[in-house]
PDB file of C-alpha atoms in Angstrom:
ATOM      1  CA  MET A 260      29.091  83.799 115.196  1.00 77.00           C
ATOM      2  CA  VAL A 261      28.100  84.293 111.734  1.00 75.00           C
ATOM      3  CA  TRP A 262      29.206  87.217 109.536  1.00 76.00           C
ATOM      4  CA  THR A 263      29.713  87.902 105.763  1.00 72.00           C
ATOM      5  CA  ASP A 264      32.896  88.363 104.369  1.00 72.00           C
ATOM      6  CA  SER A 265      34.213  90.068 100.862  1.00 69.00           C
ATOM      7  CA  ARG A 266      37.623  88.625 101.184  1.00 64.00           C
ATOM      8  CA  ALA A 267      37.852  86.771  97.835  1.00 59.00           C
ATOM      9  CA  GLY A 268      36.633  89.959  96.137  1.00 56.00           C
ATOM     10  CA  GLY A 269      35.327  89.996  92.765  1.00 53.00           C
ATOM     11  CA  SER A 270      31.893  90.819  91.729  1.00 52.00           C
ATOM     12  CA  ASN A 271      29.574  88.558  93.980  1.00 55.00           C
ATOM     13  CA  ALA A 272      32.256  87.797  96.404  1.00 59.00           C
ATOM     14  CA  GLU A 273      30.299  87.815  99.857  1.00 66.00           C
ATOM     15  CA  ASP A 274      30.880  84.732 101.292  1.00 70.00           C
ATOM     16  CA  ILE A 275      29.654  83.278 104.944  1.00 73.00           C
ATOM     17  CA  TYR A 276      31.768  82.335 107.787  1.00 76.00           C
ATOM     18  CA  SER A 277      31.984  81.464 110.949  1.00 78.00           C
ATOM     19  CA  ALA A 278      33.141  80.802 114.514  1.00 81.00           C
ATOM     20  CA  SER A 279      32.288  79.321 117.924  1.00 81.00           C
ATOM     21  CA  PHE A 280      32.744  80.415 121.135  1.00 83.00           C
ATOM     22  CA  SER A 281      33.749  78.804 124.711  1.00 83.00           C
ATOM     23  CA  SER A 282      31.586  78.971 127.661  1.00 84.00           C
ATOM     24  CA  ALA A 283      34.177  80.997 129.052  1.00 87.00           C
ATOM     25  CA  GLY A 284      33.911  83.642 126.033  1.00 84.00           C
ATOM     26  CA  VAL A 285      37.184  82.269 123.904  1.00 87.00           C
ATOM     27  CA  ALA A 286      37.270  82.154 120.244  1.00 83.00           C
ATOM     28  CA  GLY A 287      37.567  79.286 118.026  1.00 80.00           C
ATOM     29  CA  ALA A 288      39.013  79.491 114.772  1.00 80.00           C
ATOM     30  CA  GLY A 289      36.980  80.634 112.087  1.00 75.00           C
ATOM     31  CA  SER A 290      36.336  78.570 109.175  1.00 76.00           C
ATOM     32  CA  ALA A 291      34.436  79.691 105.607  1.00 72.00           C
ATOM     33  CA  ALA A 292      30.821  78.234 105.658  1.00 68.00           C
ATOM     34  CA  SER A 293      29.792  78.907 102.649  1.00 65.00           C
ATOM     35  CA  LEU A 294      32.408  79.785  99.869  1.00 60.00           C
ATOM     36  CA  GLY A 295      31.833  80.582  95.950  1.00 59.00           C
ATOM     37  CA  ALA A 296      28.733  80.401  93.848  1.00 65.00           C
ATOM     38  CA  PRO A 297      26.249  81.060  94.582  1.00 74.00           C
ATOM     39  CA  MET A 298      26.624  83.905  96.575  1.00 73.00           C
ATOM     40  CA  GLN A 299      24.851  83.261  99.737  1.00 76.00           C
ATOM     41  CA  THR A 300      24.600  86.619 102.175  1.00 79.00           C
ATOM     42  CA  ALA A 301      22.756  88.266 105.118  1.00 83.00           C
ATOM     43  CA  PRO A 302      21.995  85.354 107.243  1.00 88.00           C
ATOM     44  CA  ARG A 303      19.531  85.271 110.189  1.00 92.00           C
ATOM     45  CA  PHE A 304      18.649  82.730 112.991  1.00 93.00           C
ATOM     46  CA  ALA A 305      15.898  81.518 115.185  1.00 95.00           C
ATOM     47  CA  PHE A 306      16.506  79.082 118.498  1.00 94.00           C
ATOM     48  CA  ASN A 307      13.311  76.925 118.966  1.00 94.00           C
ATOM     49  CA  GLY A 308      14.533  75.595 122.578  1.00 93.00           C
ATOM     50  CA  MET A 309      16.541  72.630 120.821  1.00 93.00           C
ATOM     51  CA  GLY A 310      17.985  73.996 117.686  1.00 93.00           C
ATOM     52  CA  TYR A 311      17.885  76.643 115.077  1.00 94.00           C
ATOM     53  CA  LEU A 312      16.673  77.544 111.580  1.00 95.00           C
ATOM     54  CA  ALA A 313      19.601  79.365 109.621  1.00 94.00           C
ATOM     55  CA  VAL A 314      18.045  81.760 106.717  1.00 95.00           C
ATOM     56  CA  ILE A 315      20.059  83.306 103.996  1.00 92.00           C
ATOM     57  CA  ARG A 316      19.737  84.735 100.793  1.00 91.00           C
ATOM     58  CA  SER A 317      21.726  82.817  97.754  1.00 88.00           C
ATOM     59  CA  GLU A 318      22.157  84.279  94.195  1.00 83.00           C
ATOM     60  CA  LEU A 319      23.762  82.900  90.915  1.00 77.00           C
ATOM     61  CA  SER A 320      23.701  84.407  87.821  1.00 70.00           C
ATOM     62  CA  GLY A 321      20.589  87.025  88.385  1.00 73.00           C
ATOM     63  CA  ALA A 322      18.458  84.447  90.014  1.00 81.00           C
ATOM     64  CA  SER A 323      18.083  84.679  94.045  1.00 89.00           C
ATOM     65  CA  ARG A 324      16.771  82.424  96.545  1.00 92.00           C
ATOM     66  CA  ILE A 325      15.759  82.321 100.162  1.00 95.00           C
ATOM     67  CA  LEU A 326      17.014  79.239 102.005  1.00 95.00           C
ATOM     68  CA  ALA A 327      16.503  77.751 105.248  1.00 96.00           C
ATOM     69  CA  TYR A 328      18.740  75.258 106.984  1.00 94.00           C
ATOM     70  CA  ARG A 329      17.627  73.377 109.909  1.00 94.00           C
ATOM     71  CA  LEU A 330      20.604  72.758 112.313  1.00 92.00           C
ATOM     72  CA  ASP A 331      21.008  70.817 115.788  1.00 91.00           C
ATOM     73  CA  ALA A 332      22.323  73.118 118.726  1.00 90.00           C
ATOM     74  CA  GLN A 333      26.107  72.932 117.986  1.00 86.00           C
ATOM     75  CA  GLY A 334      25.274  74.070 114.434  1.00 85.00           C
ATOM     76  CA  ASN A 335      24.865  70.526 112.503  1.00 86.00           C
ATOM     77  CA  ALA A 336      22.525  70.547 109.767  1.00 89.00           C
ATOM     78  CA  LEU A 337      19.857  68.341 110.311  1.00 93.00           C
ATOM     79  CA  ASP A 338      18.837  68.109 106.689  1.00 91.00           C
ATOM     80  CA  PRO A 339      21.042  67.050 103.608  1.00 91.00           C
ATOM     81  CA  GLN A 340      20.297  70.191 101.309  1.00 92.00           C
ATOM     82  CA  PRO A 341      18.611  73.166 102.877  1.00 93.00           C
ATOM     83  CA  LEU A 342      15.245  73.882 102.143  1.00 95.00           C
ATOM     84  CA  GLU A 343      13.745  76.728  99.316  1.00 96.00           C
ATOM     85  CA  VAL A 344      11.455  78.665 100.979  1.00 96.00           C
ATOM     86  CA  ALA A 345      11.122  81.097  97.734  1.00 94.00           C
ATOM     87  CA  SER A 346      12.920  81.861  94.150  1.00 92.00           C
ATOM     88  CA  GLY A 347      12.489  84.658  91.952  1.00 89.00           C
ATOM     89  CA  ALA A 348      14.838  87.421  90.497  1.00 85.00           C
ATOM     90  CA  THR A 349      15.475  89.987  93.207  1.00 87.00           C
ATOM     91  CA  LEU A 350      15.011  88.883  96.213  1.00 90.00           C
ATOM     92  CA  ARG A 351      16.456  90.552  99.750  1.00 89.00           C
ATOM     93  CA  ALA A 352      16.945  90.418 103.240  1.00 91.00           C
ATOM     94  CA  PRO A 353      15.249  87.611 104.501  1.00 95.00           C
ATOM     95  CA  ALA A 354      14.747  87.137 108.535  1.00 96.00           C
ATOM     96  CA  VAL A 355      13.303  84.557 110.565  1.00 97.00           C
ATOM     97  CA  ALA A 356      11.682  84.277 114.304  1.00 97.00           C
ATOM     98  CA  TRP A 357       9.847  81.239 116.177  1.00 97.00           C
ATOM     99  CA  ASN A 358       7.202  81.597 118.403  1.00 95.00           C
ATOM    100  CA  GLY A 359       6.888  78.604 119.993  1.00 93.00           C
ATOM    101  CA  SER A 360       5.667  76.393 117.635  1.00 94.00           C
ATOM    102  CA  VAL A 361       6.156  77.212 114.063  1.00 96.00           C
ATOM    103  CA  TYR A 362       9.142  79.365 112.203  1.00 97.00           C
ATOM    104  CA  LEU A 363       8.198  82.708 110.193  1.00 97.00           C
ATOM    105  CA  VAL A 364      10.390  83.666 107.326  1.00 97.00           C
ATOM    106  CA  ALA A 365       9.805  86.773 105.988  1.00 97.00           C
ATOM    107  CA  TRP A 366      11.875  88.499 102.879  1.00 95.00           C
ATOM    108  CA  SER A 367      11.633  91.347 100.386  1.00 93.00           C
ATOM    109  CA  ASP A 368      10.603  90.605  97.002  1.00 91.00           C
ATOM    110  CA  GLY A 369      11.429  93.391  94.334  1.00 84.00           C
ATOM    111  CA  THR A 370      10.124  91.180  91.353  1.00 75.00           C
ATOM    112  CA  THR A 371       7.537  93.358  90.408  1.00 69.00           C
ATOM    113  CA  THR A 372       7.081  95.959  93.296  1.00 76.00           C
ATOM    114  CA  GLN A 373       8.745  95.760  96.942  1.00 85.00           C
ATOM    115  CA  THR A 374       6.903  93.671  98.949  1.00 91.00           C
ATOM    116  CA  ILE A 375       7.809  91.651 102.161  1.00 93.00           C
ATOM    117  CA  ARG A 376       6.656  88.189 101.885  1.00 94.00           C
ATOM    118  CA  ALA A 377       6.570  85.402 104.264  1.00 96.00           C
ATOM    119  CA  ARG A 378       6.098  81.802 104.959  1.00 97.00           C
ATOM    120  CA  ARG A 379       5.654  79.823 107.972  1.00 96.00           C
ATOM    121  CA  LEU A 380       7.671  76.453 108.772  1.00 95.00           C
ATOM    122  CA  SER A 381       7.457  73.971 110.974  1.00 95.00           C
ATOM    123  CA  SER A 382      10.291  72.769 113.568  1.00 92.00           C
ATOM    124  CA  ALA A 383      10.512  69.513 111.270  1.00 94.00           C
ATOM    125  CA  GLY A 384      10.714  71.199 108.055  1.00 93.00           C
ATOM    126  CA  ALA A 385       7.496  71.307 106.973  1.00 96.00           C
ATOM    127  CA  PHE A 386       6.093  74.206 104.924  1.00 96.00           C
ATOM    128  CA  LEU A 387       2.496  75.377 106.521  1.00 96.00           C
ATOM    129  CA  ASP A 388       1.604  77.799 103.366  1.00 94.00           C
ATOM    130  CA  PRO A 389       2.034  76.029  99.847  1.00 93.00           C
ATOM    131  CA  ALA A 390       2.880  79.413  98.358  1.00 94.00           C
ATOM    132  CA  PRO A 391       4.785  83.033 100.028  1.00 95.00           C
ATOM    133  CA  ILE A 392       2.012  85.098 101.285  1.00 94.00           C
ATOM    134  CA  ALA A 393       2.236  88.872 100.418  1.00 93.00           C
ATOM    135  CA  VAL A 394       2.970  90.506 103.841  1.00 93.00           C
ATOM    136  CA  MET A 395       2.848  94.111 103.266  1.00 91.00           C
ATOM    137  CA  ALA A 396       4.603  96.850 100.652  1.00 89.00           C
ATOM    138  CA  GLY A 397       8.305  97.675 101.874  1.00 87.00           C
ATOM    139  CA  ASN A 398      11.623  95.910 102.216  1.00 87.00           C
ATOM    140  CA  SER A 399      13.990  95.063 105.235  1.00 88.00           C
ATOM    141  CA  PRO A 400      12.128  93.504 106.560  1.00 93.00           C
ATOM    142  CA  ASP A 401      12.220  92.188 110.441  1.00 93.00           C
ATOM    143  CA  VAL A 402      10.659  89.320 112.348  1.00 95.00           C
ATOM    144  CA  ALA A 403       9.390  88.745 115.973  1.00 95.00           C
ATOM    145  CA  ALA A 404       7.176  86.573 117.674  1.00 94.00           C
ATOM    146  CA  LEU A 405       5.353  86.837 121.412  1.00 91.00           C
ATOM    147  CA  GLY A 406       3.191  83.596 122.308  1.00 89.00           C
ATOM    148  CA  ASN A 407       1.542  82.523 119.215  1.00 88.00           C
ATOM    149  CA  GLN A 408       1.982  86.102 117.202  1.00 91.00           C
ATOM    150  CA  PHE A 409       4.598  87.414 114.986  1.00 94.00           C
ATOM    151  CA  LEU A 410       5.183  90.877 114.109  1.00 93.00           C
ATOM    152  CA  VAL A 411       6.565  91.797 110.992  1.00 93.00           C
ATOM    153  CA  VAL A 412       8.184  95.327 110.052  1.00 91.00           C
ATOM    154  CA  GLY A 413       9.750  96.938 107.224  1.00 88.00           C
ATOM    155  CA  VAL A 414      10.919  99.880 105.690  1.00 85.00           C
ATOM    156  CA  ASN A 415       8.622 101.432 102.713  1.00 78.00           C
ATOM    157  CA  ALA A 416       9.610 104.232 100.535  1.00 70.00           C
ATOM    158  CA  PRO A 417       6.677 105.308  98.416  1.00 64.00           C
ATOM    159  CA  ALA A 418       7.580 108.080  96.712  1.00 61.00           C
ATOM    160  CA  ASN A 419      11.599 108.169  96.433  1.00 61.00           C
ATOM    161  CA  PRO A 420      14.418 106.559  98.507  1.00 60.00           C
ATOM    162  CA  GLU A 421      15.164 109.571 100.186  1.00 59.00           C
ATOM    163  CA  SER A 422      11.847 109.589 102.537  1.00 54.00           C
ATOM    164  CA  GLN A 423      11.364 106.066 104.124  1.00 54.00           C
ATOM    165  CA  PHE A 424       8.924 104.912 106.719  1.00 54.00           C
ATOM    166  CA  PRO A 425       8.577 102.269 109.128  1.00 57.00           C
ATOM    167  CA  SER A 426       5.780  99.724 108.034  1.00 54.00           C
ATOM    168  CA  ARG A 427       4.252  97.300 110.356  1.00 53.00           C
ATOM    169  CA  GLY A 428       2.385  94.018 108.719  1.00 51.00           C
ATOM    170  CA  ALA A 429      -0.785  92.394 110.445  1.00 47.00           C
TER     171      ALA A 429
END
């Protein structure tokens, strides 16, 4: 189990903590997975049958990054450093799904306008798209997969934040 915790206080206090559970459902001791600067939040996971891809939002001094961590089935890192999926001034809300052959990582990019962008990644950690793809207008994406297809959904508030509408990417 993974969660964001702001027990450290101060600005940008969010850290990522984790705990494991036994097959009988007994919780293990919680521990810090990411502390201090850069702030790392919004963890999301996708399982590929043998391991996981964890995506997070990382922020330091006003610069945001979407990072991906390849993990084995026990949660151990497969790479010495995370993979940088994207960087920009205001990246938010990463999401990830596995379709049986590739991952799709999506996020909100508010650098110029609210746009949901995405990038495909192989299980070996190779990017299949040279640069992020603009999927649709909106924010707060979620991603699902069925067979070799992905569904990207988000929220769009074209006029004001009081009226939000669901969006769907192709």
